[in-house]
């Protein structure tokens, strides 16, 4: 926008929107006539300021006035602080010293209580505990590369070595489970189990997990280390792990895991939204198209499997971070199970399919 002709101000708008400076003899002057000149004239110094404004520097009689609103002078005057009137003993007595000591103790107790409340709080302030501050038996948060949590004393939190004489039995070379103890309780259907077999070298080994109610599952192993995704039923699960090298079993161990699903927490609902113009299929390679491959039924099965993987992953990460055995709950129903190849009726995650009214 440009300037309107005749405006006396560099702001756009109609003429007369802004007040002009008062004129003297037809010329605009500053300051206006209504504004007092600065510095004031000599005879005007004695005039009382208007609108409650105090003159600067203050007059001698004003400087001698007492301070108001409890404000102390700065810098403070020399000498001991003034004593307030009281009915108790004067300064320097034993009672005064006792009162001061009690006030100091109360202040220290309040500071200690505030620190304790801050440490117990989970949302007001974050606090990183040093290993010396962690009580015994509490696992420390560990990095992603470490799968063996330790407590404050430095001992391994959950390491079960399958040796003779314990609840876990083994044959051949000893097998150790690194992230779970024997007879430990978890709350998800699928559990990630990490372990190793000592003194084993090889990059084409296998670990086979046997469950009384599910088909065997096979996972790769390298140099004795393995990680398996184990399917569990509610209650006691007796698992058998076979370590194979070159088709020969060199180690075998048994592990008991208790699974108790959540029943008192809100369940996560799974749903597949289908557009109003959708044909009920999703993109897939040419060799993976057809009924049961890229249709709505396949989408439901894949989504269910993905949800169980989420649940197992969250449980493992929370455990590694020192939060114990916990995860979210899935809404489950008794139906034909698509997570195993046998297609038996089991408790499995419910997946809703919703046909939308929009594309």
Coordinates of C-alpha atoms in Angstrom, one line a residue:
X1 CA 0.0 0.0 0.0
X2 CA 1.2 3.5 -0.7
X3 CA 0.8 6.7 1.2
X4 CA -2.4 8.7 0.8
X5 CA -1.8 12.2 -0.4
X6 CA -2.2 14.8 2.4
X7 CA -1.5 12.3 5.2
X8 CA 0.8 13.7 7.9
X9 CA 1.8 10.2 9.1
X10 CA 3.6 7.4 7.2
X11 CA 0.9 4.9 8.1
X12 CA -1.6 3.9 5.5
X13 CA -5.3 4.8 6.0
X14 CA -7.8 7.5 5.3
X15 CA -6.9 11.1 6.0
X16 CA -7.7 12.0 9.5
X17 CA -7.3 8.6 11.0
X18 CA -4.3 9.8 13.0
X19 CA -4.0 13.0 15.0
X20 CA -1.6 15.5 13.6
X21 CA 0.9 17.3 15.7
X22 CA -0.4 20.7 16.9
X23 CA 0.7 23.5 14.6
X24 CA 2.2 26.8 15.4
X25 CA 2.0 29.2 12.6
X26 CA 1.0 26.5 10.2
X27 CA 4.1 24.3 10.9
X28 CA 4.1 21.0 12.8
X29 CA 6.3 21.2 15.9
X30 CA 7.6 18.7 18.4
X31 CA 7.0 18.4 21.3
X32 CA 3.3 19.2 21.1
X33 CA 2.0 22.1 23.1
X34 CA 0.3 19.8 25.7
X35 CA 3.6 18.1 26.5
X36 CA 6.0 19.6 29.1
X37 CA 9.5 20.4 27.8
X38 CA 12.5 18.3 28.8
X39 CA 14.6 19.1 30.7
X40 CA 12.1 21.2 32.8
X41 CA 12.7 24.8 33.4
X42 CA 14.5 25.8 36.6
X43 CA 11.4 27.2 38.1
X44 CA 9.4 24.0 37.5
X45 CA 11.7 21.7 39.6
X46 CA 9.8 22.5 42.7
X47 CA 6.4 21.6 41.2
X48 CA 4.8 18.4 42.5
X49 CA 4.8 15.6 39.9
X50 CA 1.5 14.6 38.5
X51 CA -0.1 11.1 38.4
X52 CA 1.9 9.9 41.4
X53 CA 5.3 10.2 39.8
X54 CA 8.2 10.9 42.2
X55 CA 10.9 13.3 41.1
X56 CA 14.4 12.1 40.5
X57 CA 16.7 12.6 42.3
X58 CA 14.4 12.6 45.4
X59 CA 14.2 15.5 47.7
X60 CA 16.0 15.4 51.0
X61 CA 12.8 15.0 53.0
X62 CA 11.7 12.1 50.8
X63 CA 15.0 10.2 51.3
X64 CA 14.5 10.4 55.1
X65 CA 11.1 8.8 54.9
X66 CA 10.7 5.2 56.1
X67 CA 10.3 2.4 53.5
X68 CA 6.8 1.1 52.9
X69 CA 5.4 -2.4 52.0
X70 CA 8.1 -4.1 54.0
X71 CA 10.9 -3.2 51.5
X72 CA 14.4 -3.2 53.0
X73 CA 16.9 -0.6 51.9
X74 CA 19.7 -1.6 49.5
X75 CA 22.5 -1.7 50.2
X76 CA 21.6 -2.7 53.8
X77 CA 22.7 -0.4 56.6
X78 CA 25.8 -1.3 58.6
X79 CA 25.5 -3.1 61.9
X80 CA 23.4 -6.0 63.2
X81 CA 19.9 -6.4 61.8
X82 CA 17.1 -4.8 63.7
X83 CA 15.3 -6.9 66.3
X84 CA 11.6 -7.1 66.2
X85 CA 9.5 -6.8 69.3
X86 CA 8.6 -10.1 71.0
X87 CA 7.5 -11.3 74.4
X88 CA 10.2 -14.1 74.5
X89 CA 13.8 -13.9 75.6
X90 CA 16.2 -11.5 73.9
X91 CA 19.0 -12.4 71.5
X92 CA 21.9 -14.4 72.8
X93 CA 19.9 -16.6 75.2
X94 CA 19.7 -20.4 75.1
X95 CA 16.0 -20.3 74.0
X96 CA 16.8 -18.2 71.0
X97 CA 19.7 -20.6 70.0
X98 CA 17.3 -23.6 70.5
X99 CA 14.6 -22.0 68.3
X100 CA 17.3 -21.3 65.6
X101 CA 18.5 -24.9 65.7
X102 CA 14.9 -26.2 65.5
X103 CA 14.3 -24.0 62.5
X104 CA 17.4 -25.2 60.8
X105 CA 16.5 -28.8 61.4
X106 CA 13.0 -28.2 60.1
X107 CA 14.4 -26.7 57.0
X108 CA 16.7 -29.7 56.4
X109 CA 13.8 -32.1 56.9
X110 CA 11.7 -30.2 54.4
X111 CA 14.5 -30.2 51.9
X112 CA 15.0 -34.0 52.4
X113 CA 11.2 -34.6 52.0
X114 CA 11.2 -32.5 48.8
X115 CA 14.1 -34.5 47.4
X116 CA 12.3 -37.7 48.2
X117 CA 9.1 -36.6 46.6
X118 CA 11.0 -35.5 43.5
X119 CA 12.7 -38.9 43.3
X120 CA 9.4 -40.8 43.7
X121 CA 7.7 -38.7 41.1
X122 CA 7.5 -40.0 37.5
X123 CA 6.3 -37.0 35.7
X124 CA 7.4 -33.8 37.4
X125 CA 11.2 -34.3 37.0
X126 CA 13.5 -36.8 35.4
X127 CA 16.3 -38.1 37.5
X128 CA 19.0 -40.6 36.5
X129 CA 20.1 -42.9 39.3
X130 CA 23.7 -43.8 39.7
X131 CA 24.5 -47.5 40.3
X132 CA 25.3 -46.7 43.9
X133 CA 21.8 -45.1 44.4
X134 CA 19.9 -48.2 43.1
X135 CA 18.6 -50.4 45.9
X136 CA 19.7 -54.1 45.8
X137 CA 17.6 -56.3 43.5
X138 CA 16.5 -53.5 41.2
X139 CA 17.7 -54.0 37.6
X140 CA 19.5 -51.1 36.0
X141 CA 18.5 -49.8 32.6
X142 CA 20.7 -51.3 29.9
X143 CA 21.6 -50.6 26.4
X144 CA 20.2 -52.2 23.3
X145 CA 23.3 -54.2 22.7
X146 CA 23.2 -55.7 26.2
X147 CA 20.7 -58.5 26.9
X148 CA 21.9 -59.4 30.4
X149 CA 20.5 -57.0 33.0
X150 CA 22.4 -56.5 36.2
X151 CA 21.3 -55.4 39.6
X152 CA 23.0 -52.8 41.8
X153 CA 25.5 -55.4 43.2
X154 CA 26.7 -56.3 39.7
X155 CA 25.2 -59.7 39.7
X156 CA 23.3 -60.9 36.6
X157 CA 19.6 -60.4 37.1
X158 CA 18.2 -63.2 35.0
X159 CA 20.6 -65.8 33.8
X160 CA 19.5 -69.5 33.8
X161 CA 22.2 -71.9 33.0
X162 CA 20.7 -75.3 32.1
X163 CA 22.9 -77.7 34.1
X164 CA 22.2 -80.9 35.9
X165 CA 20.7 -80.5 39.4
X166 CA 18.4 -77.6 38.7
X167 CA 14.9 -77.2 37.4
X168 CA 16.4 -76.8 33.9
X169 CA 18.0 -80.0 32.5
X170 CA 20.5 -80.2 29.7
X171 CA 22.5 -82.7 27.8
X172 CA 25.7 -82.1 25.8
X173 CA 27.2 -78.7 26.0
X174 CA 25.7 -76.3 28.6
X175 CA 23.0 -73.9 27.3
X176 CA 22.3 -70.6 29.1
X177 CA 19.2 -68.4 28.8
X178 CA 20.2 -64.8 29.0
X179 CA 17.0 -62.8 29.5
X180 CA 14.6 -65.1 31.4
X181 CA 14.8 -67.3 34.5
X182 CA 13.2 -70.7 34.9
X183 CA 9.6 -70.6 36.1
X184 CA 9.4 -66.9 35.5
X185 CA 6.0 -65.3 34.8
X186 CA 5.3 -63.3 31.7
X187 CA 2.0 -61.7 30.3
X188 CA 2.2 -62.0 26.5
X189 CA 1.5 -64.8 24.2
X190 CA 4.9 -64.7 22.3
X191 CA 8.1 -64.4 24.2
X192 CA 11.6 -63.5 22.9
X193 CA 14.2 -65.8 24.4
X194 CA 17.9 -65.1 24.0
X195 CA 20.6 -67.6 24.9
X196 CA 23.9 -69.2 24.1
X197 CA 25.7 -72.5 24.1
X198 CA 29.3 -72.3 25.3
X199 CA 32.3 -73.2 23.2
X200 CA 30.5 -73.4 19.8
X201 CA 31.6 -71.9 16.5
X202 CA 29.5 -71.9 13.4
X203 CA 27.5 -69.5 11.3
X204 CA 24.9 -72.0 10.0
X205 CA 23.6 -73.5 13.2
X206 CA 19.9 -73.9 14.2
X207 CA 17.9 -73.7 17.4
X208 CA 14.7 -75.7 17.5
X209 CA 12.0 -74.9 20.1
X210 CA 9.5 -77.6 21.0
X211 CA 6.2 -76.9 22.8
X212 CA 3.7 -79.5 23.9
X213 CA 0.8 -77.8 22.1
X214 CA 2.4 -76.0 19.1
X215 CA 4.4 -77.1 16.1
X216 CA 8.2 -76.9 16.4
X217 CA 9.8 -73.6 15.5
X218 CA 13.3 -73.3 14.0
X219 CA 15.6 -70.2 14.2
X220 CA 19.1 -69.5 13.1
X221 CA 22.1 -69.5 15.5
X222 CA 25.6 -68.1 15.1
X223 CA 28.6 -69.1 17.2
X224 CA 26.4 -70.5 19.9
X225 CA 24.1 -67.4 20.2
X226 CA 20.5 -67.6 19.4
X227 CA 17.2 -65.7 19.7
X228 CA 13.9 -67.4 19.4
X229 CA 10.2 -66.2 19.4
X230 CA 8.4 -68.7 21.5
X231 CA 4.6 -69.2 21.5
X232 CA 3.0 -69.7 24.9
X233 CA -0.3 -70.9 26.3
X234 CA -1.9 -69.7 29.5
X235 CA -0.4 -71.4 32.6
X236 CA 2.7 -73.5 32.6
X237 CA 4.7 -74.0 29.4
X238 CA 7.4 -76.7 29.3
X239 CA 9.8 -75.8 26.5
X240 CA 12.6 -77.8 25.0
X241 CA 15.5 -76.2 23.1
X242 CA 17.6 -78.2 20.7
X243 CA 20.8 -76.7 19.4
X244 CA 21.7 -78.2 16.0
X245 CA 25.1 -78.0 14.2
X246 CA 25.4 -79.6 10.9
X247 CA 22.1 -81.5 11.5
X248 CA 23.5 -83.0 14.8
X249 CA 22.1 -82.0 18.2
X250 CA 25.0 -80.8 20.3
X251 CA 23.0 -79.3 23.2
X252 CA 19.6 -79.6 24.7
X253 CA 17.9 -77.8 27.5
X254 CA 14.4 -77.4 29.1
X255 CA 12.9 -74.2 30.3
X256 CA 9.6 -73.6 32.1
X257 CA 7.7 -70.4 31.5
X258 CA 4.5 -69.3 33.3
X259 CA 2.2 -67.2 31.2
X260 CA -0.6 -65.2 32.8
X261 CA -2.5 -62.9 30.4
X262 CA -3.8 -59.6 31.7
X263 CA -7.5 -59.6 32.6
X264 CA -7.9 -56.4 34.5
X265 CA -6.5 -53.9 31.9
X266 CA -8.0 -52.3 28.9
X267 CA -7.5 -54.3 25.7
X268 CA -6.1 -52.9 22.5
X269 CA -8.6 -53.3 19.7
X270 CA -7.4 -54.1 16.2
X271 CA -9.3 -53.0 13.1
X272 CA -8.7 -53.0 9.4
X273 CA -10.5 -50.1 7.6
X274 CA -11.7 -50.9 4.1
X275 CA -12.5 -48.1 1.7
X276 CA -16.0 -47.9 0.1
X277 CA -14.5 -48.5 -3.3
X278 CA -11.9 -51.1 -2.2
X279 CA -11.9 -54.5 -3.8
X280 CA -10.5 -56.0 -0.6
X281 CA -6.9 -56.6 -1.9
X282 CA -3.6 -55.0 -1.3
X283 CA -0.4 -54.6 -3.5
X284 CA 1.8 -57.6 -3.7
X285 CA 4.4 -59.1 -6.1
X286 CA 3.0 -61.1 -9.1
X287 CA 3.9 -64.4 -7.5
X288 CA 2.1 -63.5 -4.2
X289 CA -1.3 -62.6 -5.5
X290 CA -4.5 -64.6 -5.3
X291 CA -7.0 -65.9 -2.7
X292 CA -5.3 -66.1 0.7
X293 CA -2.2 -64.2 -0.5
X294 CA -3.2 -60.5 -0.9
X295 CA -6.9 -60.4 -0.1
X296 CA -8.7 -59.3 3.1
X297 CA -8.2 -62.6 4.8
X298 CA -4.4 -62.4 4.3
X299 CA -4.5 -58.8 5.6
X300 CA -6.2 -59.9 8.8
X301 CA -3.7 -62.7 9.3
X302 CA -0.7 -60.4 8.7
X303 CA -2.1 -57.7 11.0
X304 CA -2.7 -60.2 13.8
X305 CA 0.9 -61.5 13.5
X306 CA 2.2 -57.9 13.5
X307 CA 0.3 -57.1 16.7
X308 CA 1.7 -60.1 18.5
X309 CA 5.2 -59.0 17.4
X310 CA 4.6 -55.5 18.7
X311 CA 3.5 -57.0 22.0
X312 CA 6.6 -59.2 22.3
X313 CA 8.9 -56.4 21.3
X314 CA 7.4 -53.9 23.8
X315 CA 7.6 -56.6 26.6
X316 CA 11.3 -57.2 25.8
X317 CA 12.2 -53.5 25.7
X318 CA 10.4 -52.6 28.9
X319 CA 12.2 -55.5 30.6
X320 CA 15.6 -54.3 29.3
X321 CA 14.8 -50.8 30.5
X322 CA 14.3 -52.1 34.1
X323 CA 10.5 -52.0 34.2
X324 CA 10.0 -55.7 34.8
X325 CA 7.7 -58.1 32.9
X326 CA 4.9 -56.0 31.4
X327 CA 3.4 -55.1 28.1
X328 CA 0.0 -54.1 26.6
X329 CA -3.0 -56.4 26.3
X330 CA -4.7 -57.4 23.1
X331 CA -8.4 -58.1 22.7
X332 CA -8.5 -61.9 22.1
X333 CA -11.3 -64.4 21.3
X334 CA -11.5 -68.2 21.0
X335 CA -11.3 -68.8 17.3
X336 CA -9.3 -70.6 14.6
X337 CA -5.6 -69.7 15.2
X338 CA -3.7 -68.3 12.3
X339 CA -0.4 -67.9 14.2
X340 CA 0.4 -71.6 14.0
X341 CA 0.2 -73.9 11.0
X342 CA -2.1 -76.4 12.6
X343 CA -5.2 -74.1 12.5
X344 CA -6.5 -75.2 15.9
X345 CA -9.0 -73.3 18.0
X346 CA -7.2 -71.1 20.5
X347 CA -7.4 -67.7 22.1
X348 CA -6.2 -65.4 19.4
X349 CA -6.2 -61.7 18.7
X350 CA -9.5 -60.4 17.3
X351 CA -9.3 -58.2 14.2
X352 CA -12.3 -56.1 13.2
X353 CA -12.9 -55.3 9.5
X354 CA -14.8 -52.0 9.0
X355 CA -16.2 -51.0 5.6
X356 CA -15.9 -47.2 5.5
X357 CA -18.4 -44.9 3.8
X358 CA -15.6 -43.0 2.1
X359 CA -13.0 -44.0 -0.4

